[in-house]
Short mmCIF file of C-alpha atoms in Angstrom, two decimals:
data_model
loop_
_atom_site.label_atom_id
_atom_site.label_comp_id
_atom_site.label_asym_id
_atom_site.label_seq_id
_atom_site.Cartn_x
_atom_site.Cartn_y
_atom_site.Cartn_z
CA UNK A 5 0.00 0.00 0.00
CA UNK A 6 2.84 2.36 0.53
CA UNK A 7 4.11 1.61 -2.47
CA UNK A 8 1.57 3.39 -4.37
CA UNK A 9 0.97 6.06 -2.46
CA UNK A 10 4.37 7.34 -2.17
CA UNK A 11 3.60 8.50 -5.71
CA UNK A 12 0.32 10.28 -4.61
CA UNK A 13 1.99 12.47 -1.50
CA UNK A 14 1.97 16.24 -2.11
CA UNK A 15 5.49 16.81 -3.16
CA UNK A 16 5.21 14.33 -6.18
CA UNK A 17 2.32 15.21 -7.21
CA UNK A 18 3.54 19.12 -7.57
CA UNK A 19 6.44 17.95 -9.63
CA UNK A 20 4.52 16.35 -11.64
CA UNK A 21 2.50 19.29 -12.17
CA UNK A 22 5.18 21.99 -12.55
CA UNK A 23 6.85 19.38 -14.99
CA UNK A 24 4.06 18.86 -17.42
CA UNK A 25 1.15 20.72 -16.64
CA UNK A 26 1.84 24.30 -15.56
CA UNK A 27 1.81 26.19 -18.60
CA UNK A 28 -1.11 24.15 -20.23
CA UNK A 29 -3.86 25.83 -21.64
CA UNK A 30 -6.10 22.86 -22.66
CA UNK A 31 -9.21 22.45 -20.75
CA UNK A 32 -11.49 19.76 -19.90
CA UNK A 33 -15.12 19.89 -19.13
CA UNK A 34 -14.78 22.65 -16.26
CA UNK A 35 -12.78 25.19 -17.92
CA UNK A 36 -10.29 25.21 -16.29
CA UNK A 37 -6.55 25.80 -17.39
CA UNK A 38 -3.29 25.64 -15.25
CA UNK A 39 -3.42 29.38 -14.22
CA UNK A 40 -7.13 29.05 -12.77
CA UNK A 41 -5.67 25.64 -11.28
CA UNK A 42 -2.54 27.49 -10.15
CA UNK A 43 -4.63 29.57 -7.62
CA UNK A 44 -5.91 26.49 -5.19
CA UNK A 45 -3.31 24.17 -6.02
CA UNK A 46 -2.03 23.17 -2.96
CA UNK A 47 -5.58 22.78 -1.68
CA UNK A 48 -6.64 20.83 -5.49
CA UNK A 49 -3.32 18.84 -4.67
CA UNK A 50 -4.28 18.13 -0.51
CA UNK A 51 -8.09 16.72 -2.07
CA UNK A 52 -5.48 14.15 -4.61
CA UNK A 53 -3.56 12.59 -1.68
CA UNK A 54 -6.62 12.51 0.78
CA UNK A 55 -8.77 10.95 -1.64
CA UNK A 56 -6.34 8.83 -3.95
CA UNK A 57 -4.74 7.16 0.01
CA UNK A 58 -8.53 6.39 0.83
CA UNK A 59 -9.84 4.80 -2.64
CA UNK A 60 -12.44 7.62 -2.98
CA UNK A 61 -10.44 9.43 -5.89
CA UNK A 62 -13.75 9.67 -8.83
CA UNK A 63 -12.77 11.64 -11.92
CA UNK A 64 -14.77 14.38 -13.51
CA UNK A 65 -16.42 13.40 -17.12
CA UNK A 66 -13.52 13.79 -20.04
CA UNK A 67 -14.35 16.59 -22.46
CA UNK A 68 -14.76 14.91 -25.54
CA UNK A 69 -12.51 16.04 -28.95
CA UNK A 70 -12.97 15.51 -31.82
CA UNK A 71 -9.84 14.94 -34.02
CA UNK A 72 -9.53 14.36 -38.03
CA UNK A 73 -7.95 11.13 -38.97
CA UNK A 74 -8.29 12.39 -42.99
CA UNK A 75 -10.71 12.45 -45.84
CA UNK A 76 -13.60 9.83 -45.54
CA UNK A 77 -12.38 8.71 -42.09
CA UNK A 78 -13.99 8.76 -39.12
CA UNK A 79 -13.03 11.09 -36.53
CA UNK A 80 -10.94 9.87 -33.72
CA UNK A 81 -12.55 10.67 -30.13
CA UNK A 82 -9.76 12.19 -27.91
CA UNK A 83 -10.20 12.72 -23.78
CA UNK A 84 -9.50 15.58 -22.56
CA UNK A 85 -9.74 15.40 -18.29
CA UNK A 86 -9.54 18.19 -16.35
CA UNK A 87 -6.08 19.79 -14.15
CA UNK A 88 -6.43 17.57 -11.49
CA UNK A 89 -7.93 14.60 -13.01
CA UNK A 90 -4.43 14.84 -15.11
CA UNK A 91 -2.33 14.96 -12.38
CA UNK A 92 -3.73 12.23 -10.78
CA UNK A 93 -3.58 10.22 -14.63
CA UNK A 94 0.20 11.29 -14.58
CA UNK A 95 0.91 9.96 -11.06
CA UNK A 96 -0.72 6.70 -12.22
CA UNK A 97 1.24 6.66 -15.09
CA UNK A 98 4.65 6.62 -13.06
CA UNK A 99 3.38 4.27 -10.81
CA UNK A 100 1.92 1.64 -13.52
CA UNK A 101 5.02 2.13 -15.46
CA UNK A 102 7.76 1.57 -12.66
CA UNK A 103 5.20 -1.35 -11.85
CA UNK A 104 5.83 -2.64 -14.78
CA UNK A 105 8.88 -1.74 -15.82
CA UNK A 106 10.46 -5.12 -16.76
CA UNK A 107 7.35 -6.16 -18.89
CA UNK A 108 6.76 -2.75 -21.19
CA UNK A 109 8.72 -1.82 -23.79
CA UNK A 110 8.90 2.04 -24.33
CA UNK A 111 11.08 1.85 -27.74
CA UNK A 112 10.36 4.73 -30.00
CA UNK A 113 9.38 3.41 -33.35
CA UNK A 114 12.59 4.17 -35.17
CA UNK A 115 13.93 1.75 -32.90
CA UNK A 116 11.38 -1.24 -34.18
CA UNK A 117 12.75 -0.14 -38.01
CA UNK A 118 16.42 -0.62 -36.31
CA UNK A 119 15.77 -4.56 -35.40
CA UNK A 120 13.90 -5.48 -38.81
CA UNK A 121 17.24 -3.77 -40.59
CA UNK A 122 19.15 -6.14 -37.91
CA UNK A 123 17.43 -8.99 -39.05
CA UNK A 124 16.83 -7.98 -42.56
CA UNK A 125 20.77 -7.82 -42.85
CA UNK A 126 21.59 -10.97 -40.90
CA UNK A 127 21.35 -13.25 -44.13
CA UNK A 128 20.56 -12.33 -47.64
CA UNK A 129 18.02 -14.73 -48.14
CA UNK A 130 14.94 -13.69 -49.92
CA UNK A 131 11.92 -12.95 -47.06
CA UNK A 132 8.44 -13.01 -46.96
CA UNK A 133 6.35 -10.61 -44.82
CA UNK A 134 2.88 -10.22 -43.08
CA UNK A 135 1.70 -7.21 -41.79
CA UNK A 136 -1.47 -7.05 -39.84
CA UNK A 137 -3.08 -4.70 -37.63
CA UNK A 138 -5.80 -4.67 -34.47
CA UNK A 139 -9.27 -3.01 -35.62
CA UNK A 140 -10.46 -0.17 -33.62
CA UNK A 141 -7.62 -1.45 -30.88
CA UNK A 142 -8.13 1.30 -28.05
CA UNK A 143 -11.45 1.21 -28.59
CA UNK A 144 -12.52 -2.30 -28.34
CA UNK A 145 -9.81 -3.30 -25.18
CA UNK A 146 -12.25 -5.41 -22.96
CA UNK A 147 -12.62 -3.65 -19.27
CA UNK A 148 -12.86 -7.47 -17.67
CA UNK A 149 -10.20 -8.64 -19.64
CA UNK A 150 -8.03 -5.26 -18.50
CA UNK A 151 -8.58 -5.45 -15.06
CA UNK A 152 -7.98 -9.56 -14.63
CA UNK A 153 -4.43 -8.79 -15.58
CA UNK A 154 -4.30 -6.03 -12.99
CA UNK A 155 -5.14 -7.87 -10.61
CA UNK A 156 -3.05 -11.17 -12.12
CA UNK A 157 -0.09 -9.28 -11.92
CA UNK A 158 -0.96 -7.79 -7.92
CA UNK A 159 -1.58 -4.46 -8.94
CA UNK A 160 -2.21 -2.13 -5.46
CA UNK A 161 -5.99 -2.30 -5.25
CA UNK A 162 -6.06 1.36 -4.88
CA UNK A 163 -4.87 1.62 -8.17
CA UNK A 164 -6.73 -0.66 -10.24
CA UNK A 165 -9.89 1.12 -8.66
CA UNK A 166 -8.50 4.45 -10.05
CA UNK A 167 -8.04 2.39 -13.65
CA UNK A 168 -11.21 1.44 -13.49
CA UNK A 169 -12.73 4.89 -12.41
CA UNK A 170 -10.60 6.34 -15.41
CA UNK A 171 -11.84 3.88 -18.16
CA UNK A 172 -15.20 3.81 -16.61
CA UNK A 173 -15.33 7.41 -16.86
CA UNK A 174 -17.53 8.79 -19.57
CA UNK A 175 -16.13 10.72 -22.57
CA UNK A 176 -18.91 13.97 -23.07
CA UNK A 177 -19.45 16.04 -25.98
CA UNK A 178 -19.14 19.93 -25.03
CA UNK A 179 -22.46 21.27 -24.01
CA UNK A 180 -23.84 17.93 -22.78
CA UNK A 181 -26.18 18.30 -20.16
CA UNK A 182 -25.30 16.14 -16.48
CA UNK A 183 -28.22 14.24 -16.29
CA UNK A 184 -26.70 12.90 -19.94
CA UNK A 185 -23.41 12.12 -18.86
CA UNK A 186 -24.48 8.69 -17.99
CA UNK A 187 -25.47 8.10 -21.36
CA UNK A 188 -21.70 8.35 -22.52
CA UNK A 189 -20.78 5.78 -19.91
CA UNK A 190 -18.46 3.55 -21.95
CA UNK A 191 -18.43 -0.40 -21.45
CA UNK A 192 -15.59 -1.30 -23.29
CA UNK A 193 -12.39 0.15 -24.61
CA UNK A 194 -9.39 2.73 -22.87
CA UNK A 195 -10.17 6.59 -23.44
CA UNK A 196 -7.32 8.15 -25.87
CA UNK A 197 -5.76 11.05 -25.24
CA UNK A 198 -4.76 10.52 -21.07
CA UNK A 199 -1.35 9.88 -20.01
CA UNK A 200 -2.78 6.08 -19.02
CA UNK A 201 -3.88 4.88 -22.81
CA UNK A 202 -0.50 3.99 -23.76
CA UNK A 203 0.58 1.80 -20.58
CA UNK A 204 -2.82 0.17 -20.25
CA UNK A 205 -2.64 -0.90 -24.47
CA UNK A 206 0.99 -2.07 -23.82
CA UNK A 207 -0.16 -4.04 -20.55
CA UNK A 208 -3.45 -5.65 -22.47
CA UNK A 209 -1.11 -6.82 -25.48
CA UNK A 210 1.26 -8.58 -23.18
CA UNK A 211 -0.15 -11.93 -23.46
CA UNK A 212 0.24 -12.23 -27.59
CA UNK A 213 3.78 -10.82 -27.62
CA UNK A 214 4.88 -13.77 -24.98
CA UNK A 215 2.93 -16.26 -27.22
CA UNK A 216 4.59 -14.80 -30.53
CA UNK A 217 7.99 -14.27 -29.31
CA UNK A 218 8.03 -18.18 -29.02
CA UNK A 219 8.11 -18.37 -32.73
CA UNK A 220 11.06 -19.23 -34.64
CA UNK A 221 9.97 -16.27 -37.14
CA UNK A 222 10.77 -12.39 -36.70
CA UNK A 223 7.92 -10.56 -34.75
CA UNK A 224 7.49 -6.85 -34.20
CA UNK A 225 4.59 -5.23 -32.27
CA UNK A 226 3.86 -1.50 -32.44
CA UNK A 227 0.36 -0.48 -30.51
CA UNK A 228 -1.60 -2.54 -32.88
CA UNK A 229 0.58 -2.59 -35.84
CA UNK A 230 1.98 -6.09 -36.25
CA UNK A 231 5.17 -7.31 -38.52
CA UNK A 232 5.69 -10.87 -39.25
CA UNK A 233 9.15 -11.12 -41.55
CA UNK A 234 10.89 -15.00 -42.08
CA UNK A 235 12.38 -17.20 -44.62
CA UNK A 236 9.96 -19.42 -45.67
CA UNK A 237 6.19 -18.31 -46.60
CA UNK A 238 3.76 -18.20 -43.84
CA UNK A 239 1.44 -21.11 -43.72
CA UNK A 240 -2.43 -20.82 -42.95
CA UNK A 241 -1.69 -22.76 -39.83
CA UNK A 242 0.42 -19.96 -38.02
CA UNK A 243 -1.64 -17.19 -38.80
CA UNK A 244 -4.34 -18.63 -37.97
CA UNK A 245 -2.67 -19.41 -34.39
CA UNK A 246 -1.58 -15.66 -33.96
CA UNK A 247 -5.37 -14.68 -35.14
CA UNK A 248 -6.71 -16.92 -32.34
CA UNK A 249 -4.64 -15.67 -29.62
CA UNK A 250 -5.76 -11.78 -30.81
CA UNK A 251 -9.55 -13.25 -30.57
CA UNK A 252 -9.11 -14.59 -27.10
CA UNK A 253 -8.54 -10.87 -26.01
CA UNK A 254 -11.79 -9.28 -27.44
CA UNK A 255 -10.06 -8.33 -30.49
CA UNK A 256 -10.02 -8.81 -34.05
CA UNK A 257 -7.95 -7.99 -36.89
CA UNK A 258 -8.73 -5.73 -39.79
CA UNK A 259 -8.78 -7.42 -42.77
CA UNK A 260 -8.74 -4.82 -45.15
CA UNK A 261 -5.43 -3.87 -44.11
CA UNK A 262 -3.92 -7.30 -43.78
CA UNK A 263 -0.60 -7.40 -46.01
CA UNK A 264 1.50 -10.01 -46.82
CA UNK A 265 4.74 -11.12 -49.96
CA UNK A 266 7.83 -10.86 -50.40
CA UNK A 267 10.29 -8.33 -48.94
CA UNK A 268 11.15 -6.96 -52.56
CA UNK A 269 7.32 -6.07 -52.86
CA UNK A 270 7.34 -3.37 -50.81
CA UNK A 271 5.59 -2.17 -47.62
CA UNK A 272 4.96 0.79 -45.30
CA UNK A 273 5.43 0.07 -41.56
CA UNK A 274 5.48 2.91 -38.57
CA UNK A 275 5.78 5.73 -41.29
CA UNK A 276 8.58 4.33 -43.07
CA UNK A 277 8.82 2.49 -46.49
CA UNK A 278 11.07 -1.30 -46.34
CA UNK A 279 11.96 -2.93 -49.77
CA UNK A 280 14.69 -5.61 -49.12
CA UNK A 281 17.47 -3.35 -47.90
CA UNK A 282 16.50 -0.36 -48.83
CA UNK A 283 14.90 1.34 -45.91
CA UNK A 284 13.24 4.94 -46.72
CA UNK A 285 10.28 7.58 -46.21
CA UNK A 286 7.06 6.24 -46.85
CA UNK A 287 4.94 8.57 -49.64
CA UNK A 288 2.45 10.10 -47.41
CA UNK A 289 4.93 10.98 -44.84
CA UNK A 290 7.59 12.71 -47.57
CA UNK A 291 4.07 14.28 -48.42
CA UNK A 292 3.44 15.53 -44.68
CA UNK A 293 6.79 16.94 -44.42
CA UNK A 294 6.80 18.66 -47.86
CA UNK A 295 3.57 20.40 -47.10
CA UNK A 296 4.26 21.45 -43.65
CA UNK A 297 7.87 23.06 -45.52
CA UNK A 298 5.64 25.13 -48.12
CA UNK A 299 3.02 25.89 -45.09
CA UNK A 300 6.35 27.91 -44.07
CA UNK A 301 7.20 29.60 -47.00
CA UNK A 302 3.37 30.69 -46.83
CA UNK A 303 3.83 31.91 -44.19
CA UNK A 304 6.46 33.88 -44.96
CA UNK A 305 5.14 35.32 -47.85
CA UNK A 306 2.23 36.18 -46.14
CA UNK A 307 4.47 38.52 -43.46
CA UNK A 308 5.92 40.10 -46.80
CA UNK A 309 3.03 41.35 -48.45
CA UNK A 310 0.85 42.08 -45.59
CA UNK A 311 3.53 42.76 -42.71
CA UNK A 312 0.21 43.01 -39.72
CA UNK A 313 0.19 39.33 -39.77
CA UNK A 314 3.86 39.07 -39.09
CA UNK A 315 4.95 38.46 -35.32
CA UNK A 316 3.98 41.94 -32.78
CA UNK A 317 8.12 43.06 -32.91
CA UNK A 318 8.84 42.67 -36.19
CA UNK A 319 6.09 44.09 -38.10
CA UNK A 320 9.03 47.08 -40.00
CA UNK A 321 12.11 45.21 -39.77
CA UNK A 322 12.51 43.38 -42.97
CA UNK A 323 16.25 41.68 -42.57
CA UNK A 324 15.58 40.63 -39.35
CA UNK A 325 12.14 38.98 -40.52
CA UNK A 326 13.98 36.79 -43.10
CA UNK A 327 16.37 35.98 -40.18
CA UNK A 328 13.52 34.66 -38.10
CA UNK A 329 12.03 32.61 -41.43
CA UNK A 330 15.29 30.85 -42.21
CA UNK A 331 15.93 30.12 -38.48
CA UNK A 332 12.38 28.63 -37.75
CA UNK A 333 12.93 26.94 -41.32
CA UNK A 334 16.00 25.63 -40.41
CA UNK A 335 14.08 23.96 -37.18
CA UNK A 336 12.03 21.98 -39.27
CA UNK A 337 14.49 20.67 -41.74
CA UNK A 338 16.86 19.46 -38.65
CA UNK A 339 14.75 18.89 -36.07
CA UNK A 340 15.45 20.17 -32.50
CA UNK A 341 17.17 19.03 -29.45
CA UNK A 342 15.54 20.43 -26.13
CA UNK A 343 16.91 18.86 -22.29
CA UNK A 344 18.65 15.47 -23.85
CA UNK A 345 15.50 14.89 -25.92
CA UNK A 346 15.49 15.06 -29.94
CA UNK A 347 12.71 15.90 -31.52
CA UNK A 348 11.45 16.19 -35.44
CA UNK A 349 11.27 14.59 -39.15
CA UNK A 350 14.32 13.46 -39.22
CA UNK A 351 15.22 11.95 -35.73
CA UNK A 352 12.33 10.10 -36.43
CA UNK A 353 13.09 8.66 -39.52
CA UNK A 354 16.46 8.62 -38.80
CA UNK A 355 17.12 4.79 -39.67
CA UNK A 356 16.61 5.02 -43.44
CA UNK A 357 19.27 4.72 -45.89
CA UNK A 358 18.06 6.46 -49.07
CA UNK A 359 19.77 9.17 -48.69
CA UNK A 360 18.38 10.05 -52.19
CA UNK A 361 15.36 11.06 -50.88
CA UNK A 362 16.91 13.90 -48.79
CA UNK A 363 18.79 15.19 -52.14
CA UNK A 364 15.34 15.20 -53.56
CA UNK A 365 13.90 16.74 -50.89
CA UNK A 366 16.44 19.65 -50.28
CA UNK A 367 16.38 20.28 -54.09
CA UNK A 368 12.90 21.32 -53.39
CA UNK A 369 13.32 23.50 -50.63
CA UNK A 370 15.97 25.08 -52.81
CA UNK A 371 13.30 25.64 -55.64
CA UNK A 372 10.67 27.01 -53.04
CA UNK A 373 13.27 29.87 -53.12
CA UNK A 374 13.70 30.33 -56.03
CA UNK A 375 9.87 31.88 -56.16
CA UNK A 376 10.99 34.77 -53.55
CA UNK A 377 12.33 37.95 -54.46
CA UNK A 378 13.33 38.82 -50.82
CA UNK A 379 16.00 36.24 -50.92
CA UNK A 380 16.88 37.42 -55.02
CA UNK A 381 15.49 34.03 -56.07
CA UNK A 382 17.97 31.92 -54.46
CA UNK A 383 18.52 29.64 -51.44
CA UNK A 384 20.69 31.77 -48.42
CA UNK A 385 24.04 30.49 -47.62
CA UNK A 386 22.50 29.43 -44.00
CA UNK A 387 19.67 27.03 -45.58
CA UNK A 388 20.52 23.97 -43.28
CA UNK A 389 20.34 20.31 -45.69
CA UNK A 390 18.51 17.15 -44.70
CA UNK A 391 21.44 15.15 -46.01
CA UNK A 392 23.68 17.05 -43.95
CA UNK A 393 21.36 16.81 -40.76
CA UNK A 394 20.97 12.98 -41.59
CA UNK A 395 25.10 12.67 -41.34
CA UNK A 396 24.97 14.16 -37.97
CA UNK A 397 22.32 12.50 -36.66
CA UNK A 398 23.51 9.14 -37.70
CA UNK A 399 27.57 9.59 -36.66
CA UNK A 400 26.46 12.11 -33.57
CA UNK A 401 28.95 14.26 -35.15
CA UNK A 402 29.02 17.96 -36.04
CA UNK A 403 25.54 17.80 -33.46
CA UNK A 404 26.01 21.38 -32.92
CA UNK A 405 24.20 21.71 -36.58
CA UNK A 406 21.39 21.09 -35.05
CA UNK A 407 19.38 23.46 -32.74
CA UNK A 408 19.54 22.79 -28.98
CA UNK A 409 17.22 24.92 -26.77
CA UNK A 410 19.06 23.82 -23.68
CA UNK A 411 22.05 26.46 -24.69
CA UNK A 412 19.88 29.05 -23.81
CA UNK A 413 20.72 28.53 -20.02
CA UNK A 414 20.49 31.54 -18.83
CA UNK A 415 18.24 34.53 -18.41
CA UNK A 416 19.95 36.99 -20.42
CA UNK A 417 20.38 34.32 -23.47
CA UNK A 418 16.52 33.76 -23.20
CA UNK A 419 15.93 37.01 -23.46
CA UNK A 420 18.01 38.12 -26.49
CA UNK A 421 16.96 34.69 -28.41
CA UNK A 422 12.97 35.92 -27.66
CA UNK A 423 13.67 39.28 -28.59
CA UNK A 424 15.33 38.24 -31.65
CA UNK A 425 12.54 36.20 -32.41
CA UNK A 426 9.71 39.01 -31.84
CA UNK A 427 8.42 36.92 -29.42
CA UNK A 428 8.36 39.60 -26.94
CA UNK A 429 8.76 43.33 -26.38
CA UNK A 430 12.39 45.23 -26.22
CA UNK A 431 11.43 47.65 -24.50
CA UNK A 432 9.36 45.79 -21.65
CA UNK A 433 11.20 45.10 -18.16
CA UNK A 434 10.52 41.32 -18.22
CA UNK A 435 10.71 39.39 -14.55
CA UNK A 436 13.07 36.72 -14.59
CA UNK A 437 9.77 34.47 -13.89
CA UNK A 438 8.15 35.68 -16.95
CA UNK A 439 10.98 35.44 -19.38
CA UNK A 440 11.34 31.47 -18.26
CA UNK A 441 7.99 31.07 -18.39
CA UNK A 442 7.51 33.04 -22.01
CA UNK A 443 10.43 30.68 -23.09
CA UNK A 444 9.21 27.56 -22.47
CA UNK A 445 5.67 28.46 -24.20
CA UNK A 446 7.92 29.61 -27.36
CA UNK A 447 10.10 25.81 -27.07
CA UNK A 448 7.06 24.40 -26.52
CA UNK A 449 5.33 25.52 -29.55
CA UNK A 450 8.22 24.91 -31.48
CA UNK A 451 8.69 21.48 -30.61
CA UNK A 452 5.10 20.59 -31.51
CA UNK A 453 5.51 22.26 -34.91
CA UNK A 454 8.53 20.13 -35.32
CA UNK A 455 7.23 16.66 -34.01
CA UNK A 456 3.58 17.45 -36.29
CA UNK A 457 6.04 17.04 -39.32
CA UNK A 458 6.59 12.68 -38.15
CA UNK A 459 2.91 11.82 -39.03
CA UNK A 460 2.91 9.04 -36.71
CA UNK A 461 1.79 8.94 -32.85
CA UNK A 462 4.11 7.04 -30.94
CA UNK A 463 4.46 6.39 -26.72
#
């Protein structure tokens, strides 16, 4: 018992909050953000630990969004919980992952792509493939199922009743009345979108990766994308034992997407594109990152001929407004590095070999300038290259290419690199609170334009 409630005393629970939530402006279902949260937090924080310690901890309904998957696709339903009800998710989090710590894998994708290259490369015979993937996964996790293996695995009782409370807890369109919120009561699957999902899909899933790792064939699991890669053709017989095992858990497979030949056929997995040994950039996500590059120069031309929409501080200084452009630019070609943490296209994709692709790709950046007069319809001399980013990453040398927020150490280097920016005002007397704070917002935005470029939601 004390076990789990060392991670719900008042001193965690505040770190976890001026870690992740402080400076968050989403809301859930009370309106609420962190700086109305900010004003009773250490009595919002006292109600946690009282509550959470006695098993009486019951979340408020999760605001329900709404978020576009693409064209003809159904919308996928995102949770959003309130300020507290996230702390308390985050808290659970730690605890269900240090719980579990020798049984979850918390790989990034590119490091999935870095085993099938290992095994791709281990002998050159010829390979067949299947690729399958879980229908509707989050959505159709069985609660019974769930919470068996909770308690299986002697789970602290107070927290499998706070799992249950949280996957129990009903998902509400804005606006809904209370006496409705019953009505969105879900029986089955995990709400996506809190800090839980992941963890809980990892735990559900344990059972088929013990039963597949048996196999004499190569087996990757990511979320519910599956990769089957051996020698010899897959027979009837072992799919069918891999499809049973899924079925046992509630699940089912999506046929529609079930793919399966030979290596040299071709096939997208996690966002990138495997063909024997060649290992690149699947189509959609080259398209992603191409659009999100001419989004910029849109931008840009935008600030030129109508300067009011350019940032507050630059709106009449021209030079230092193409400064700006090329430096943000630059971010999303190479990606950023922010407290030991890389983040971006290219760190994500960062086990492909084709380096053709980046030629390709930086030859079109170069052409995008070639529309703009302000640069004399040319690419600057400091246009950062994918290619050249790609060396770096790969040999970790020359990293200094690459943007690292975590130079900016102190105040005065904050300052300068916001007031460069136009992020804030030159003339203003900034508190050394408010520059920090004004900082992070500015990293933070910038690392979520940079990590919207990958195209792919990983743990």
């Amino acid at each position: 018992m004390l076990y789990f409630r060392k991670f719900f005393i008042i001193e965690n629970l505040d770190s976890l909050y001026q870690r992740r939530l402080q400076n968050s402006r989403a809301k859930g279902i009370d309106k609420h953000n962190s700086h109305t949260f900010q004003k009773n937090k250490l009595q919002q924080l006292e109600i946690i630990e009282s509550k959470c310690h006695s098993g009486k901890y019951t979340f408020t309904p999760f605001l329900e969004l709404l978020k576009l998957k693409g064209r003809n696709k159904i919308p996928r339903a995102i949770s959003i919980p309130t300020i507290r009800d996230r702390v308390v998710l985050l808290a659970l989090k730690e605890y269900l992952h240090e719980f579990f710590s020798d049984q979850v894998n918390r790989k990034r994708p590119n490091a999935y792509v870095k085993d099938i290259k290992k095994y791709i490369n281990a002998n050159k015979k010829e390979k067949h493939f299947v690729k399958l993937d879980i229908k509707t996964f989050y959505d159709s996790i069985d609660h019974d199922i769930l919470l068996d293996m909770l308690k299986g695995a002697n789970l602290d009782p107070l927290a499998i009743n706070l799992v249950e409370s949280a996957i129990k807890n009903p998902t509400v369109p804005i606006n809904t009345r209370k006496e409705e919120y019953s009505k969105h009561t879900p029986t089955i699957g995990v709400p996506q979108g809190t800090s839980i999902s992941n963890i809980l899909a990892q735990v559900y899933l344990q059972n088929l990766d013990k039963t597949i790792d048996k196999r004499t064939y190569f087996y990757s699991r990511y979320v519910d994308d599956i990769l089957l890669i051996n020698d010899e053709p897959f027979s009837k017989f072992r799919l069918n034992n891999l499809k049973k095992v899924v079925n046992e858990l509630n699940l089912t497979l999506h046929e529609d997407k079930e793919e399966q030949g030979l290596l040299s056929d071709s096939f997208d997995f996690l966002g990138y594109s495997i063909q024997d040994y060649n290992i690149s950039i699947a189509n959609k996500n080259v398209e992603l990152f191409i659009r999100r590059i001419a989004g910029k120069f849109t931008w840009f031309k935008n600030g030129i001929e109508r300067p009011s929409t350019r940032p507050k501080w630059l709106l009449t200084d021209n030079d230092r407004y193409k400064e700006v452009f090329l430096e943000e630019l630059n971010e999303s070609i190479t990606g950023i590095i922010s407290e030991d943490k890389n983040y971006g296209w290219l760190f994500y994709f960062s086990e492909m070999n084709d380096q053709s692709l980046l030629f390709k790709i930086d030859k079109i950046i170069n052409n995008f300038f070639e529309q703009l007069e302000p640069f004399d319809y040319k690419a600057p001399i400091g246009l950062k290259k994918l290619v050249r980013t790609f060396f770096a990453i790969k040999h970790k040398n020359n990293i200094n290419y690459i943007s690292n927020y975590s130079d900016y150490d102190t105040i005065r280097k904050k300052r300068n690199f916001l007031e460069f920016r136009g992020y804030i005002d030159p003339e203003n007397d900034y508190k050394d609170w408010e520059i920090n704070i004004l900082f992070k917002k500015y990293r933070n935005k910038q690392l979520r334009y940079v990590e919207s470029d990958v195209g792919y939601n990983y743990i």
